PDB file of C-alpha atoms in Angstrom:
ATOM      1  CA  UNK A   1      -0.008   0.048   0.091  1.00  0.00           C
ATOM      2  CA  UNK A   2       1.258   3.570  -0.931  1.00  0.00           C
ATOM      3  CA  UNK A   3       0.311   6.788   0.548  1.00  0.00           C
ATOM      4  CA  UNK A   4       0.935   9.794  -1.606  1.00  0.00           C
ATOM      5  CA  UNK A   5       1.545  13.005   0.340  1.00  0.00           C
ATOM      6  CA  UNK A   6       2.908  15.704  -1.834  1.00  0.00           C
ATOM      7  CA  UNK A   7       6.211  15.019  -3.117  1.00  0.00           C
ATOM      8  CA  UNK A   8       6.744  11.967  -0.945  1.00  0.00           C
ATOM      9  CA  UNK A   9       5.743   8.285  -1.275  1.00  0.00           C
ATOM     10  CA  UNK A  10       5.600   6.001   1.581  1.00  0.00           C
ATOM     11  CA  UNK A  11       5.180   2.278   1.379  1.00  0.00           C
ATOM     12  CA  UNK A  12       6.232  -0.503   3.817  1.00  0.00           C
ATOM     13  CA  UNK A  13       9.561  -1.375   2.110  1.00  0.00           C
ATOM     14  CA  UNK A  14      10.365   1.617  -0.008  1.00  0.00           C
ATOM     15  CA  UNK A  15      10.891   5.319   1.001  1.00  0.00           C
ATOM     16  CA  UNK A  16      11.641   7.529  -1.922  1.00  0.00           C
ATOM     17  CA  UNK A  17      11.827  11.198  -1.839  1.00  0.00           C
ATOM     18  CA  UNK A  18      12.159  14.092  -4.543  1.00  0.00           C
ATOM     19  CA  UNK A  19      12.085  17.911  -4.232  1.00  0.00           C
ATOM     20  CA  UNK A  20      10.659  19.335  -7.284  1.00  0.00           C
ATOM     21  CA  UNK A  21      11.863  22.792  -8.325  1.00  0.00           C
ATOM     22  CA  UNK A  22       9.088  24.849  -6.646  1.00  0.00           C
ATOM     23  CA  UNK A  23       9.793  22.629  -3.486  1.00  0.00           C
ATOM     24  CA  UNK A  24      13.438  23.768  -3.506  1.00  0.00           C
ATOM     25  CA  UNK A  25      12.380  27.372  -3.902  1.00  0.00           C
ATOM     26  CA  UNK A  26       9.680  27.204  -1.062  1.00  0.00           C
ATOM     27  CA  UNK A  27      12.284  25.497   1.093  1.00  0.00           C
ATOM     28  CA  UNK A  28      14.569  28.621   1.055  1.00  0.00           C
ATOM     29  CA  UNK A  29      11.774  31.193   0.367  1.00  0.00           C
ATOM     30  CA  UNK A  30       9.603  30.487   3.596  1.00  0.00           C
ATOM     31  CA  UNK A  31      12.727  30.931   6.035  1.00  0.00           C
ATOM     32  CA  UNK A  32      13.810  33.988   4.298  1.00  0.00           C
ATOM     33  CA  UNK A  33      10.507  35.718   4.277  1.00  0.00           C
ATOM     34  CA  UNK A  34       9.780  34.650   7.960  1.00  0.00           C
ATOM     35  CA  UNK A  35      13.451  36.220   8.953  1.00  0.00           C
ATOM     36  CA  UNK A  36      12.814  39.211   6.805  1.00  0.00           C
ATOM     37  CA  UNK A  37       9.313  40.138   8.318  1.00  0.00           C
ATOM     38  CA  UNK A  38      10.748  39.433  11.951  1.00  0.00           C
ATOM     39  CA  UNK A  39      13.920  41.538  11.599  1.00  0.00           C
ATOM     40  CA  UNK A  40      12.564  44.389   9.525  1.00  0.00           C
ATOM     41  CA  UNK A  41       8.949  44.093   9.540  1.00  0.00           C
ATOM     42  CA  UNK A  42       8.629  43.859   5.746  1.00  0.00           C
ATOM     43  CA  UNK A  43       8.601  41.315   2.700  1.00  0.00           C
ATOM     44  CA  UNK A  44      11.865  40.387   1.169  1.00  0.00           C
ATOM     45  CA  UNK A  45      12.676  42.831  -1.811  1.00  0.00           C
ATOM     46  CA  UNK A  46      11.912  41.699  -5.413  1.00  0.00           C
ATOM     47  CA  UNK A  47      15.579  41.276  -6.475  1.00  0.00           C
ATOM     48  CA  UNK A  48      16.301  39.134  -3.220  1.00  0.00           C
ATOM     49  CA  UNK A  49      13.366  36.873  -4.219  1.00  0.00           C
ATOM     50  CA  UNK A  50      14.480  36.605  -7.922  1.00  0.00           C
ATOM     51  CA  UNK A  51      18.007  36.008  -6.574  1.00  0.00           C
ATOM     52  CA  UNK A  52      16.718  33.233  -4.431  1.00  0.00           C
ATOM     53  CA  UNK A  53      14.894  31.787  -7.016  1.00  0.00           C
ATOM     54  CA  UNK A  54      17.862  31.520  -9.249  1.00  0.00           C
ATOM     55  CA  UNK A  55      20.131  30.190  -6.564  1.00  0.00           C
ATOM     56  CA  UNK A  56      17.588  27.316  -5.456  1.00  0.00           C
ATOM     57  CA  UNK A  57      17.542  25.961  -8.964  1.00  0.00           C
ATOM     58  CA  UNK A  58      21.061  26.452  -9.929  1.00  0.00           C
ATOM     59  CA  UNK A  59      22.607  22.899  -8.870  1.00  0.00           C
ATOM     60  CA  UNK A  60      19.980  21.298 -10.839  1.00  0.00           C
ATOM     61  CA  UNK A  61      20.479  23.562 -14.036  1.00  0.00           C
ATOM     62  CA  UNK A  62      24.137  22.520 -13.865  1.00  0.00           C
ATOM     63  CA  UNK A  63      24.200  18.941 -13.103  1.00  0.00           C
ATOM     64  CA  UNK A  64      20.887  17.772 -14.733  1.00  0.00           C
ATOM     65  CA  UNK A  65      21.787  18.892 -18.416  1.00  0.00           C
ATOM     66  CA  UNK A  66      25.456  17.537 -17.889  1.00  0.00           C
ATOM     67  CA  UNK A  67      24.399  14.058 -16.740  1.00  0.00           C
ATOM     68  CA  UNK A  68      21.220  13.536 -18.363  1.00  0.00           C
ATOM     69  CA  UNK A  69      21.714  15.309 -21.980  1.00  0.00           C
ATOM     70  CA  UNK A  70      25.352  15.580 -22.462  1.00  0.00           C
ATOM     71  CA  UNK A  71      26.393  12.304 -20.406  1.00  0.00           C
ATOM     72  CA  UNK A  72      29.395  14.151 -19.110  1.00  0.00           C
ATOM     73  CA  UNK A  73      28.559  13.361 -15.362  1.00  0.00           C
ATOM     74  CA  UNK A  74      27.053   9.985 -14.285  1.00  0.00           C
ATOM     75  CA  UNK A  75      24.646  11.710 -11.889  1.00  0.00           C
ATOM     76  CA  UNK A  76      22.375  14.743 -11.929  1.00  0.00           C
ATOM     77  CA  UNK A  77      23.302  15.266  -8.166  1.00  0.00           C
ATOM     78  CA  UNK A  78      27.191  15.488  -8.548  1.00  0.00           C
ATOM     79  CA  UNK A  79      29.130  18.361  -9.456  1.00  0.00           C
ATOM     80  CA  UNK A  80      27.166  21.168  -8.305  1.00  0.00           C
ATOM     81  CA  UNK A  81      25.548  19.139  -5.669  1.00  0.00           C
ATOM     82  CA  UNK A  82      28.939  18.428  -3.859  1.00  0.00           C
ATOM     83  CA  UNK A  83      29.782  20.383  -0.837  1.00  0.00           C
ATOM     84  CA  UNK A  84      33.532  19.787  -1.675  1.00  0.00           C
ATOM     85  CA  UNK A  85      32.949  21.829  -4.787  1.00  0.00           C
ATOM     86  CA  UNK A  86      30.238  24.341  -3.881  1.00  0.00           C
ATOM     87  CA  UNK A  87      31.428  25.439  -0.422  1.00  0.00           C
ATOM     88  CA  UNK A  88      34.659  26.779  -1.443  1.00  0.00           C
ATOM     89  CA  UNK A  89      33.086  28.524  -4.513  1.00  0.00           C
ATOM     90  CA  UNK A  90      30.171  30.063  -2.422  1.00  0.00           C
ATOM     91  CA  UNK A  91      32.610  31.075   0.396  1.00  0.00           C
ATOM     92  CA  UNK A  92      34.843  32.984  -2.254  1.00  0.00           C
ATOM     93  CA  UNK A  93      31.524  34.304  -3.740  1.00  0.00           C
ATOM     94  CA  UNK A  94      30.600  35.910  -0.297  1.00  0.00           C
ATOM     95  CA  UNK A  95      34.126  37.371   0.189  1.00  0.00           C
ATOM     96  CA  UNK A  96      34.111  39.049  -3.208  1.00  0.00           C
ATOM     97  CA  UNK A  97      30.500  40.420  -2.819  1.00  0.00           C
ATOM     98  CA  UNK A  98      31.086  41.654   0.627  1.00  0.00           C
ATOM     99  CA  UNK A  99      34.057  43.603  -0.626  1.00  0.00           C
ATOM    100  CA  UNK A 100      31.744  45.276  -3.206  1.00  0.00           C
ATOM    101  CA  UNK A 101      29.021  45.767  -0.796  1.00  0.00           C
ATOM    102  CA  UNK A 102      26.769  42.981  -1.979  1.00  0.00           C
ATOM    103  CA  UNK A 103      27.568  40.669   1.086  1.00  0.00           C
ATOM    104  CA  UNK A 104      23.719  40.335   2.018  1.00  0.00           C
ATOM    105  CA  UNK A 105      23.032  39.165  -1.728  1.00  0.00           C
ATOM    106  CA  UNK A 106      25.957  36.691  -1.526  1.00  0.00           C
ATOM    107  CA  UNK A 107      24.556  35.277   1.659  1.00  0.00           C
ATOM    108  CA  UNK A 108      20.950  35.038   0.558  1.00  0.00           C
ATOM    109  CA  UNK A 109      22.249  33.230  -2.632  1.00  0.00           C
ATOM    110  CA  UNK A 110      24.406  31.041  -0.679  1.00  0.00           C
ATOM    111  CA  UNK A 111      21.623  30.040   1.500  1.00  0.00           C
ATOM    112  CA  UNK A 112      19.326  29.233  -1.265  1.00  0.00           C
ATOM    113  CA  UNK A 113      21.902  27.241  -3.202  1.00  0.00           C
ATOM    114  CA  UNK A 114      22.748  25.171   0.154  1.00  0.00           C
ATOM    115  CA  UNK A 115      19.170  24.802   0.924  1.00  0.00           C
ATOM    116  CA  UNK A 116      18.637  22.985  -2.577  1.00  0.00           C
ATOM    117  CA  UNK A 117      21.393  20.344  -1.451  1.00  0.00           C
ATOM    118  CA  UNK A 118      20.032  20.062   1.882  1.00  0.00           C
ATOM    119  CA  UNK A 119      16.582  19.536   0.197  1.00  0.00           C
ATOM    120  CA  UNK A 120      18.196  16.716  -2.232  1.00  0.00           C
ATOM    121  CA  UNK A 121      20.360  15.034   0.639  1.00  0.00           C
ATOM    122  CA  UNK A 122      18.042  15.331   3.721  1.00  0.00           C
ATOM    123  CA  UNK A 123      17.619  11.423   3.769  1.00  0.00           C
ATOM    124  CA  UNK A 124      21.299  11.337   5.179  1.00  0.00           C
ATOM    125  CA  UNK A 125      19.881  12.504   8.500  1.00  0.00           C
ATOM    126  CA  UNK A 126      17.830   9.189   8.746  1.00  0.00           C
ATOM    127  CA  UNK A 127      19.746   6.696   6.728  1.00  0.00           C
ATOM    128  CA  UNK A 128      23.496   8.138   7.037  1.00  0.00           C
ATOM    129  CA  UNK A 129      26.040   6.687   4.843  1.00  0.00           C
ATOM    130  CA  UNK A 130      23.313   4.189   3.721  1.00  0.00           C
ATOM    131  CA  UNK A 131      21.524   6.703   1.680  1.00  0.00           C
ATOM    132  CA  UNK A 132      22.333   5.725  -2.161  1.00  0.00           C
ATOM    133  CA  UNK A 133      23.415   9.307  -2.966  1.00  0.00           C
ATOM    134  CA  UNK A 134      25.683   9.942   0.157  1.00  0.00           C
ATOM    135  CA  UNK A 135      28.999   9.602  -1.852  1.00  0.00           C
ATOM    136  CA  UNK A 136      27.753  12.516  -4.240  1.00  0.00           C
ATOM    137  CA  UNK A 137      27.836  14.840  -1.526  1.00  0.00           C
ATOM    138  CA  UNK A 138      31.587  14.434  -1.152  1.00  0.00           C
ATOM    139  CA  UNK A 139      32.432  14.078  -4.799  1.00  0.00           C
ATOM    140  CA  UNK A 140      35.188  14.160  -5.951  1.00  0.00           C
ATOM    141  CA  UNK A 141      36.741  12.824  -2.509  1.00  0.00           C
ATOM    142  CA  UNK A 142      34.255   9.737  -2.671  1.00  0.00           C
ATOM    143  CA  UNK A 143      33.214   8.065  -6.143  1.00  0.00           C
ATOM    144  CA  UNK A 144      29.809   9.375  -7.109  1.00  0.00           C
ATOM    145  CA  UNK A 145      27.024   6.799  -7.467  1.00  0.00           C
ATOM    146  CA  UNK A 146      25.156   7.319 -11.032  1.00  0.00           C
ATOM    147  CA  UNK A 147      21.587   7.958 -11.457  1.00  0.00           C
ATOM    148  CA  UNK A 148      18.884   5.089 -11.581  1.00  0.00           C
ATOM    149  CA  UNK A 149      16.965   6.818 -14.242  1.00  0.00           C
ATOM    150  CA  UNK A 150      19.260   9.231 -15.928  1.00  0.00           C
ATOM    151  CA  UNK A 151      16.960  11.236 -18.235  1.00  0.00           C
ATOM    152  CA  UNK A 152      14.521  14.141 -18.299  1.00  0.00           C
ATOM    153  CA  UNK A 153      11.752  11.940 -19.738  1.00  0.00           C
ATOM    154  CA  UNK A 154      12.013   9.607 -16.731  1.00  0.00           C
ATOM    155  CA  UNK A 155      11.598  12.496 -14.518  1.00  0.00           C
ATOM    156  CA  UNK A 156       8.826  14.195 -16.406  1.00  0.00           C
ATOM    157  CA  UNK A 157       5.377  14.938 -14.896  1.00  0.00           C
ATOM    158  CA  UNK A 158       2.560  12.577 -15.244  1.00  0.00           C
ATOM    159  CA  UNK A 159       0.312  15.200 -16.698  1.00  0.00           C
ATOM    160  CA  UNK A 160       0.006  18.671 -17.586  1.00  0.00           C
ATOM    161  CA  UNK A 161      -2.192  19.386 -14.462  1.00  0.00           C
ATOM    162  CA  UNK A 162       0.943  18.652 -12.153  1.00  0.00           C
ATOM    163  CA  UNK A 163       2.643  21.611 -13.807  1.00  0.00           C
ATOM    164  CA  UNK A 164       0.113  23.950 -12.172  1.00  0.00           C
ATOM    165  CA  UNK A 165       1.669  24.231  -8.858  1.00  0.00           C
ATOM    166  CA  UNK A 166       5.309  25.045 -10.153  1.00  0.00           C
ATOM    167  CA  UNK A 167       3.986  27.431 -12.681  1.00  0.00           C
ATOM    168  CA  UNK A 168       1.838  29.303  -9.856  1.00  0.00           C
ATOM    169  CA  UNK A 169       4.831  29.299  -7.642  1.00  0.00           C
ATOM    170  CA  UNK A 170       7.352  30.628  -9.942  1.00  0.00           C
ATOM    171  CA  UNK A 171       4.742  32.915 -11.443  1.00  0.00           C
ATOM    172  CA  UNK A 172       4.065  34.545  -8.131  1.00  0.00           C
ATOM    173  CA  UNK A 173       7.732  34.890  -7.391  1.00  0.00           C
ATOM    174  CA  UNK A 174       8.635  36.471 -10.598  1.00  0.00           C
ATOM    175  CA  UNK A 175       5.673  38.758 -10.617  1.00  0.00           C
ATOM    176  CA  UNK A 176       6.323  39.756  -7.171  1.00  0.00           C
ATOM    177  CA  UNK A 177       9.931  40.583  -8.089  1.00  0.00           C
ATOM    178  CA  UNK A 178       8.776  42.569 -11.244  1.00  0.00           C
ATOM    179  CA  UNK A 179       6.199  44.681  -9.156  1.00  0.00           C
ATOM    180  CA  UNK A 180       8.497  45.391  -6.462  1.00  0.00           C
ATOM    181  CA  UNK A 181      11.438  46.627  -8.693  1.00  0.00           C
ATOM    182  CA  UNK A 182       8.720  48.656 -10.714  1.00  0.00           C
ATOM    183  CA  UNK A 183       7.530  50.327  -7.559  1.00  0.00           C
ATOM    184  CA  UNK A 184      10.993  50.993  -6.386  1.00  0.00           C
ATOM    185  CA  UNK A 185      11.542  52.435  -9.910  1.00  0.00           C
ATOM    186  CA  UNK A 186       8.744  54.578  -9.672  1.00  0.00           C
ATOM    187  CA  UNK A 187       9.720  56.045  -6.274  1.00  0.00           C
ATOM    188  CA  UNK A 188      13.338  56.920  -7.480  1.00  0.00           C
ATOM    189  CA  UNK A 189      11.685  58.682 -10.504  1.00  0.00           C
ATOM    190  CA  UNK A 190       9.155  60.601  -8.232  1.00  0.00           C
ATOM    191  CA  UNK A 191      12.294  61.873  -6.220  1.00  0.00           C
ATOM    192  CA  UNK A 192      14.142  63.150  -9.180  1.00  0.00           C
ATOM    193  CA  UNK A 193      13.384  66.628  -9.846  1.00  0.00           C
ATOM    194  CA  UNK A 194      11.489  67.326 -12.888  1.00  0.00           C
ATOM    195  CA  UNK A 195      12.754  70.066 -15.419  1.00  0.00           C
TER     196      UNK A 195
END
């Protein structure tokens, strides 16, 4: 007997977990929003939301095509999903951005990026090194395990109806970003004296 609950499927013998793109975004956006509201009593800015949207999708945008389209990597959770690779790159990014006055943006980007990795590898908390993709988290120090179904077709949605949630989530995020940037632009224009 299987019980479907969102993106998780539980059965007596098999526990499989997949976080889909909108789940990766929400995993980072909800804490960012809660923090921003608690700290500054306002919603995150549009550019921050857009930055978070890009950061939470980037590991898959890098790894999945390299593995499933070009067959350069054996797994869609390997290069950009590896802490050995991503932590040094994100650290340098934060340091360089902080020097140029964009430290907060780099921290939000890094948090979003790392939340994607946490979403993909959270079964390690329960399964430890028995989790099939555990070695991929530490590639190239450990040999990565290949994907069991290495293709976009194998991971495609069952129906067009299942695309509604991601389209709504991403549509709202992009719309919010555009509206807040537009409002900020209008405020700046209102301050500039007219000739």
